[in-house]
JSON list of C-alpha atoms in Angstrom, two decimals:
[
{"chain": "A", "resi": 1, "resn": "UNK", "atom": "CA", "xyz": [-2.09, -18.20, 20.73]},
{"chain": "A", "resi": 2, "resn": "UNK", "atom": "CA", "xyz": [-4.87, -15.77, 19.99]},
{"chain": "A", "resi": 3, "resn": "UNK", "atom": "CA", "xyz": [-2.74, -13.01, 19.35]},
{"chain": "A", "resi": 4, "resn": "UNK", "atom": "CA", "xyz": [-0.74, -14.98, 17.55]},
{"chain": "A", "resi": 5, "resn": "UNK", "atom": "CA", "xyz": [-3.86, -15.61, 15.12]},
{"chain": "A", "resi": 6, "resn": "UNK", "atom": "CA", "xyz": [-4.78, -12.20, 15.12]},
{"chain": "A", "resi": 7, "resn": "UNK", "atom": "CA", "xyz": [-1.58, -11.04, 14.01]},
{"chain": "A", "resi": 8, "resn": "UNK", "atom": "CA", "xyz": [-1.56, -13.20, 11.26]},
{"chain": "A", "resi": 9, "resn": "UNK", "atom": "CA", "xyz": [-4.74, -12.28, 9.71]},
{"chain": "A", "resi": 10, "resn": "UNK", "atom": "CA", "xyz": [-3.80, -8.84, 9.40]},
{"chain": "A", "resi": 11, "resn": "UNK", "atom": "CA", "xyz": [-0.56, -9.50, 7.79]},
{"chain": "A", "resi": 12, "resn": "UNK", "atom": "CA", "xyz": [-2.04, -11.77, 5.83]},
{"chain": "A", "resi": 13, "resn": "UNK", "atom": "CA", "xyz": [-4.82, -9.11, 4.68]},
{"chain": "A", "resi": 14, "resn": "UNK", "atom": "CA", "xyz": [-2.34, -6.84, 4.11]},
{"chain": "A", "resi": 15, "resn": "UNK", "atom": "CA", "xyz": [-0.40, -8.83, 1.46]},
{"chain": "A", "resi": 16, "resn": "UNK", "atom": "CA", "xyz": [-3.59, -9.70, -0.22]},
{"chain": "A", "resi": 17, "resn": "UNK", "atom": "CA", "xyz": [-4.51, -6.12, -0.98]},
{"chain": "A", "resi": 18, "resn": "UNK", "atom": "CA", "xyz": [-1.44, -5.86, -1.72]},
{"chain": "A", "resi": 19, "resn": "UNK", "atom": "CA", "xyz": [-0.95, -8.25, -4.05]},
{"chain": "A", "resi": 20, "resn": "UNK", "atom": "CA", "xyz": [-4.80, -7.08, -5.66]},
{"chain": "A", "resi": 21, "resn": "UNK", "atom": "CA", "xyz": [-3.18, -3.61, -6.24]},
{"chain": "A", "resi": 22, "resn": "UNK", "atom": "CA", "xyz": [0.13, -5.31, -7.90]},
{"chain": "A", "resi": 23, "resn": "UNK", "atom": "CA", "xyz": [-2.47, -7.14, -10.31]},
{"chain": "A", "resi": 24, "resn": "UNK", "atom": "CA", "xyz": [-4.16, -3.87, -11.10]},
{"chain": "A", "resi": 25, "resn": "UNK", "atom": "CA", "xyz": [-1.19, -2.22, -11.53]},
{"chain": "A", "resi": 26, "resn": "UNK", "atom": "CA", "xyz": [-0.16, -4.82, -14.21]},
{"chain": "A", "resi": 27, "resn": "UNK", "atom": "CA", "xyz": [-3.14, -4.69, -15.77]},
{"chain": "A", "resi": 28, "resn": "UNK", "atom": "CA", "xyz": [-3.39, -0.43, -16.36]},
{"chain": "A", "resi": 29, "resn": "UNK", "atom": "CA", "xyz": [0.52, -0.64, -17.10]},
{"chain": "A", "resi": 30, "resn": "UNK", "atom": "CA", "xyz": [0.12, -3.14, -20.22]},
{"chain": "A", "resi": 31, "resn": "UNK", "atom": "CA", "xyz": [-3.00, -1.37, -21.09]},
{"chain": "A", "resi": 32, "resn": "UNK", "atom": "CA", "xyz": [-1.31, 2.11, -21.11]},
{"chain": "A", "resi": 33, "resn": "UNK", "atom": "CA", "xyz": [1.85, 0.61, -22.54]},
{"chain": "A", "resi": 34, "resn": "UNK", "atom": "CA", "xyz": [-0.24, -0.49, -26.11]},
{"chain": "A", "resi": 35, "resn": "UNK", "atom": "CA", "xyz": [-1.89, 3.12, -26.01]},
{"chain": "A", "resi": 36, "resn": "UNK", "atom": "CA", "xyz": [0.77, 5.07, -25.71]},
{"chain": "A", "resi": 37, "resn": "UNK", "atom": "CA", "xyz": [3.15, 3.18, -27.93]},
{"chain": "A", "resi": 38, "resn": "UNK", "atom": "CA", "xyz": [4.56, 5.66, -30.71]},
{"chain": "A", "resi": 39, "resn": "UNK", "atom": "CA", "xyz": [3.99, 9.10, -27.94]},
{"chain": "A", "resi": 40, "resn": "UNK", "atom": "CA", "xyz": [7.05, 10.97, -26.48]},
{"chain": "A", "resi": 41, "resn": "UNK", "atom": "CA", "xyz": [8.45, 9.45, -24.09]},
{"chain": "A", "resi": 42, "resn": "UNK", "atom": "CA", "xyz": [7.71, 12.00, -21.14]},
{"chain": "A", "resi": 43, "resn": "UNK", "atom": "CA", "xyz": [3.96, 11.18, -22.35]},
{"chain": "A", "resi": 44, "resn": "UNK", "atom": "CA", "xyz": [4.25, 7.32, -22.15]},
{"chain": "A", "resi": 45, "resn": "UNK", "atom": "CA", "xyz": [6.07, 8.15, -18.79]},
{"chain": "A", "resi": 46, "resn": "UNK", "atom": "CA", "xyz": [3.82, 10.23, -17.40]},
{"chain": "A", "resi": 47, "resn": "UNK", "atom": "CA", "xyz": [0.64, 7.65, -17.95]},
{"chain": "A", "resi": 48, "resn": "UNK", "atom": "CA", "xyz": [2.28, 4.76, -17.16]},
{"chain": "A", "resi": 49, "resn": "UNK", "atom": "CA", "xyz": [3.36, 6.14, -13.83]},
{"chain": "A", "resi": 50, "resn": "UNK", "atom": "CA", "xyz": [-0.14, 7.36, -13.06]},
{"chain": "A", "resi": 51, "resn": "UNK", "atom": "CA", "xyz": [-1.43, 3.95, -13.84]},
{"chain": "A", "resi": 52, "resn": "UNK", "atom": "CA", "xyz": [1.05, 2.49, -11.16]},
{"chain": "A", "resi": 53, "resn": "UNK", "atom": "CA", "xyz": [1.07, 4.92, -8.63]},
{"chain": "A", "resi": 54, "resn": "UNK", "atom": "CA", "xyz": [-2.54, 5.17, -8.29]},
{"chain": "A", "resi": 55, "resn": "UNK", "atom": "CA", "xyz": [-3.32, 1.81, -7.43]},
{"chain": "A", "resi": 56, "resn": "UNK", "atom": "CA", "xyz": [-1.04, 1.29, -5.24]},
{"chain": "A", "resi": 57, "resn": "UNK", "atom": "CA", "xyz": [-1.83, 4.18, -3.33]},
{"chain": "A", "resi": 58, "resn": "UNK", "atom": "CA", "xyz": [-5.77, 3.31, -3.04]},
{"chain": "A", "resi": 59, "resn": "UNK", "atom": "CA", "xyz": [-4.06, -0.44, -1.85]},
{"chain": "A", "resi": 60, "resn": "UNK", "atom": "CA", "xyz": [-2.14, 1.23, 0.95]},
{"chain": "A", "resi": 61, "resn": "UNK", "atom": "CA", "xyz": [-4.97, 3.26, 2.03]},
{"chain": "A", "resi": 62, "resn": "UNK", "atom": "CA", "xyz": [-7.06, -0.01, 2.36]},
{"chain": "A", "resi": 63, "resn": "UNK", "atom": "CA", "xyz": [-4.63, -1.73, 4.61]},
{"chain": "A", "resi": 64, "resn": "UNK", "atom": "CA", "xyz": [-4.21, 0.98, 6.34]},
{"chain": "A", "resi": 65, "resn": "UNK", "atom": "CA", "xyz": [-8.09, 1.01, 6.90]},
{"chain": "A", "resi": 66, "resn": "UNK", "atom": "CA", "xyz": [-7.50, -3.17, 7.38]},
{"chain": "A", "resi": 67, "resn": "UNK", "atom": "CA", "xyz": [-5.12, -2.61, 10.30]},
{"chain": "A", "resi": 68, "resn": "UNK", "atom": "CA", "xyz": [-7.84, 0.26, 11.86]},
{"chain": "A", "resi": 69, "resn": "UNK", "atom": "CA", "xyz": [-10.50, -2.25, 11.55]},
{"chain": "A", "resi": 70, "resn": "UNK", "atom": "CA", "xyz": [-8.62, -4.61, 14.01]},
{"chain": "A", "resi": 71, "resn": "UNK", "atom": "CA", "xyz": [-7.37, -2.26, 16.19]},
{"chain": "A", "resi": 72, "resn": "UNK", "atom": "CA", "xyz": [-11.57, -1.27, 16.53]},
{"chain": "A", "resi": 73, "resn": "UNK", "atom": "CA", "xyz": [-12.58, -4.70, 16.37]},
{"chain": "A", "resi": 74, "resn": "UNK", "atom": "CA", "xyz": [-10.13, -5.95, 18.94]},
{"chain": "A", "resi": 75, "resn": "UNK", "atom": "CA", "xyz": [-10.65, -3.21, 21.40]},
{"chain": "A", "resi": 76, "resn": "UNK", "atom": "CA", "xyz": [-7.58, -1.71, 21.18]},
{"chain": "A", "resi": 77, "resn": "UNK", "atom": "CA", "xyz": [-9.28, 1.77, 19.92]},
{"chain": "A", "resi": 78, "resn": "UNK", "atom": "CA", "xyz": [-12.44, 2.86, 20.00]},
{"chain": "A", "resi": 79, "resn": "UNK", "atom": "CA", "xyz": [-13.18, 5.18, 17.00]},
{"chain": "A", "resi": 80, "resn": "UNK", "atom": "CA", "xyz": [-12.53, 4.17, 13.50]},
{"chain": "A", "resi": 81, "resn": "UNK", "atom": "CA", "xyz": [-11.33, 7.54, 12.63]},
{"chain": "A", "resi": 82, "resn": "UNK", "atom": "CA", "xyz": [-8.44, 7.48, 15.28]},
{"chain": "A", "resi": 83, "resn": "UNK", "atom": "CA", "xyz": [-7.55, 3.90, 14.74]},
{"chain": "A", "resi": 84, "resn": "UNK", "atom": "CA", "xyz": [-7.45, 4.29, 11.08]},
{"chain": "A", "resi": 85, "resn": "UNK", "atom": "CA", "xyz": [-5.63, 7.91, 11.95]},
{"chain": "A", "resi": 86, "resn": "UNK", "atom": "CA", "xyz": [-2.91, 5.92, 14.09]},
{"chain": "A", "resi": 87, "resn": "UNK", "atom": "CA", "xyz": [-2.62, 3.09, 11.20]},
{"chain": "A", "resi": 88, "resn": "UNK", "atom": "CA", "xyz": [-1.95, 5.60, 8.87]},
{"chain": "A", "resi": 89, "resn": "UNK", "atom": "CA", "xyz": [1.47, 7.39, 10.84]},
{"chain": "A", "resi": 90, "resn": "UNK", "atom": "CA", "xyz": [2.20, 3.89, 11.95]},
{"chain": "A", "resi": 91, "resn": "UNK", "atom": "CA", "xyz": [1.73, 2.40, 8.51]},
{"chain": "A", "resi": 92, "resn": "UNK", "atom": "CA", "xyz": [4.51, 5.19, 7.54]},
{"chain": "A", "resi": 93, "resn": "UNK", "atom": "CA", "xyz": [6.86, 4.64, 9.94]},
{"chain": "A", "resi": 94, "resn": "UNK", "atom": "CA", "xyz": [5.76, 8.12, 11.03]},
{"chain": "A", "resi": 95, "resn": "UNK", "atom": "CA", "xyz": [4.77, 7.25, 15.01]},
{"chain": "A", "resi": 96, "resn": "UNK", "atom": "CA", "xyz": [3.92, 10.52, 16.03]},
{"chain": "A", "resi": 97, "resn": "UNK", "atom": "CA", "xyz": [3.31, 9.23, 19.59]},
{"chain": "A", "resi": 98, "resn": "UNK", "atom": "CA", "xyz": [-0.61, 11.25, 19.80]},
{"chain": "A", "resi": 99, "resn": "UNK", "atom": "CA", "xyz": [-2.16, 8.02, 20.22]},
{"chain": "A", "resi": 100, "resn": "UNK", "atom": "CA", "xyz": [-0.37, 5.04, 21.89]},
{"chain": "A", "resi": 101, "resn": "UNK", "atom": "CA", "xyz": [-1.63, 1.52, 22.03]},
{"chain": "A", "resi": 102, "resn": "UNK", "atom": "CA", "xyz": [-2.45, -0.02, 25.41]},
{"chain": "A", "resi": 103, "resn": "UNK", "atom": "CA", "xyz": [0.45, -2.55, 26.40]},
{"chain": "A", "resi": 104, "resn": "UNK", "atom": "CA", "xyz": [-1.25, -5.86, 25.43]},
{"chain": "A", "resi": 105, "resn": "UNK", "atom": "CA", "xyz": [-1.80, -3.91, 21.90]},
{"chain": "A", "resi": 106, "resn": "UNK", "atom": "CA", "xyz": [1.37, -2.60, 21.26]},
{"chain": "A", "resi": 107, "resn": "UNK", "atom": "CA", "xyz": [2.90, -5.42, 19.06]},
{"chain": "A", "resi": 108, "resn": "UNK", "atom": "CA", "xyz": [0.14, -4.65, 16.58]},
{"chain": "A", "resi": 109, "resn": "UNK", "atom": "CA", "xyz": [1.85, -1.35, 16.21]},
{"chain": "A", "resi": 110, "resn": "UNK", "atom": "CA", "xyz": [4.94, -2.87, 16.12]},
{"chain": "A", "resi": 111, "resn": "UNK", "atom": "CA", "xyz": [4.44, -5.29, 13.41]},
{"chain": "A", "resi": 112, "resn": "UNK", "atom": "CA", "xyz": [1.81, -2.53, 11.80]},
{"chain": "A", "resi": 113, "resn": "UNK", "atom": "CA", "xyz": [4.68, -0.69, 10.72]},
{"chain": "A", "resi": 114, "resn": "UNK", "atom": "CA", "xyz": [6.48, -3.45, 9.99]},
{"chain": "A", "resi": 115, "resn": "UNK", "atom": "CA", "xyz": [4.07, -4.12, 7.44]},
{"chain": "A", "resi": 116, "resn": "UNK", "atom": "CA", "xyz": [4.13, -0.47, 6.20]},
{"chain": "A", "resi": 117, "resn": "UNK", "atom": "CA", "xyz": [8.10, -0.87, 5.33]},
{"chain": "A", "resi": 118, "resn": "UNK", "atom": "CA", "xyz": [7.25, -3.65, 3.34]},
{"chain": "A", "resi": 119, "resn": "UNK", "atom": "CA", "xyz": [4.18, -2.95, 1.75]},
{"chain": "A", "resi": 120, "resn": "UNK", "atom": "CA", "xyz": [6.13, 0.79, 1.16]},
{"chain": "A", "resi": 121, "resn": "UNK", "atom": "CA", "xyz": [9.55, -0.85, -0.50]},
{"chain": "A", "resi": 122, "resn": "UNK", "atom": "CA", "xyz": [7.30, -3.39, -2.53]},
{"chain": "A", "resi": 123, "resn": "UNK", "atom": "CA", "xyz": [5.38, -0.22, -3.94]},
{"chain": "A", "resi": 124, "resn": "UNK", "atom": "CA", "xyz": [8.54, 1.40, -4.85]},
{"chain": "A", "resi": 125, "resn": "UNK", "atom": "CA", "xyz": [10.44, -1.76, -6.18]},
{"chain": "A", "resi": 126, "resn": "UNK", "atom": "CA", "xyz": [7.17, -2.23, -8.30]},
{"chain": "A", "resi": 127, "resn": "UNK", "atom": "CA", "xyz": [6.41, 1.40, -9.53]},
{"chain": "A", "resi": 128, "resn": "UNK", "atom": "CA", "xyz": [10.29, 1.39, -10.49]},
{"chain": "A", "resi": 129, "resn": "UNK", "atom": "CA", "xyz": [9.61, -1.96, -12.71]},
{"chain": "A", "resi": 130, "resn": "UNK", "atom": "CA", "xyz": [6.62, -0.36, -14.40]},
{"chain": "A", "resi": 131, "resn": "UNK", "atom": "CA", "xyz": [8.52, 3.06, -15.39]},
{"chain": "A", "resi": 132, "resn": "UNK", "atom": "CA", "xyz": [11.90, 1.68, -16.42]},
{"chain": "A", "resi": 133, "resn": "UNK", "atom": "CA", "xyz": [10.84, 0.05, -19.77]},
{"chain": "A", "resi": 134, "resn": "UNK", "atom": "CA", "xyz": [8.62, 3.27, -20.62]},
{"chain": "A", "resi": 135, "resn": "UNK", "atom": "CA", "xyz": [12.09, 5.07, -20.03]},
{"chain": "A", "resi": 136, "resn": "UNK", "atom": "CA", "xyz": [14.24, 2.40, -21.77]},
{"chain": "A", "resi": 137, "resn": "UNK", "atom": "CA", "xyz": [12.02, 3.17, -24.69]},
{"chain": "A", "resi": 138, "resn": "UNK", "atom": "CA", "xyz": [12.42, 6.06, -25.06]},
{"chain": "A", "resi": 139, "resn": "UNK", "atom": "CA", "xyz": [16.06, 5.95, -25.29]},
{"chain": "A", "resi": 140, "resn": "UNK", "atom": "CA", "xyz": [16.50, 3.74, -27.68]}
]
């Protein structure tokens, strides 16, 4: 059962960064969106996918660094540069294979990038939302 709990924390950290950088996201998008009203729409494009792309990429970084953190604080790792180094490939769907999990670990790399996939496709279907009315804009 202790895994069990374990696991669930981190996924459940996970979405909540995730869901902080969503809200940021929101917020720069709208904000950009009544600045750049009346610009070209390349311009209004290119801010309003800054403002979503950046925070979502600071909110990946910080699960990442979520998922090290358990990794150190379970034991699994010892150094917070490798565990957060081995988040980061896993996190990506990357697994280079340079630094393995013991066996009573492994299912946090498992569900680690897991996590990644989704966290990664939610990033894209939301980054996709924020630049397709800039676009539609501009068309019409």
């Amino acid at each position: 059962m202790g895994r069990f709990v374990e696991i669930l924390l981190a996924m459940t950290g996970t979405v909540a960064l995730q869901v902080m950088a969503q809200a940021v996201l929101l917020a720069n998008v709208r904000f950009i969106d009544r600045r750049t009203r009346g610009r070209t729409e390349i311009r209004r494009t290119f801010w309003i996918s800054l403002g979503a792309v950046v925070p979502l990429f600071f909110g990946h970084l910080a699960q990442v660094g979520l998922w090290a953190g358990f990794l150190v604080w379970l034991g699994a790792l010892q150094v917070y540069n490798d565990a957060f180094y081995f988040s980061l490939v896993t996190f990506a769907t990357l697994g280079y294979g340079d630094i393995v999990l013991a066996p009573g670990y492994r299912i946090f790399g498992a569900l680690g990038a897991t996590c990644g996939s989704l966290m990664l496709g939610w990033s894209t279907a939301l980054i996709f939302a924020a630049i397709s009315p800039a676009i539609e804009c501009g068309r019409g």
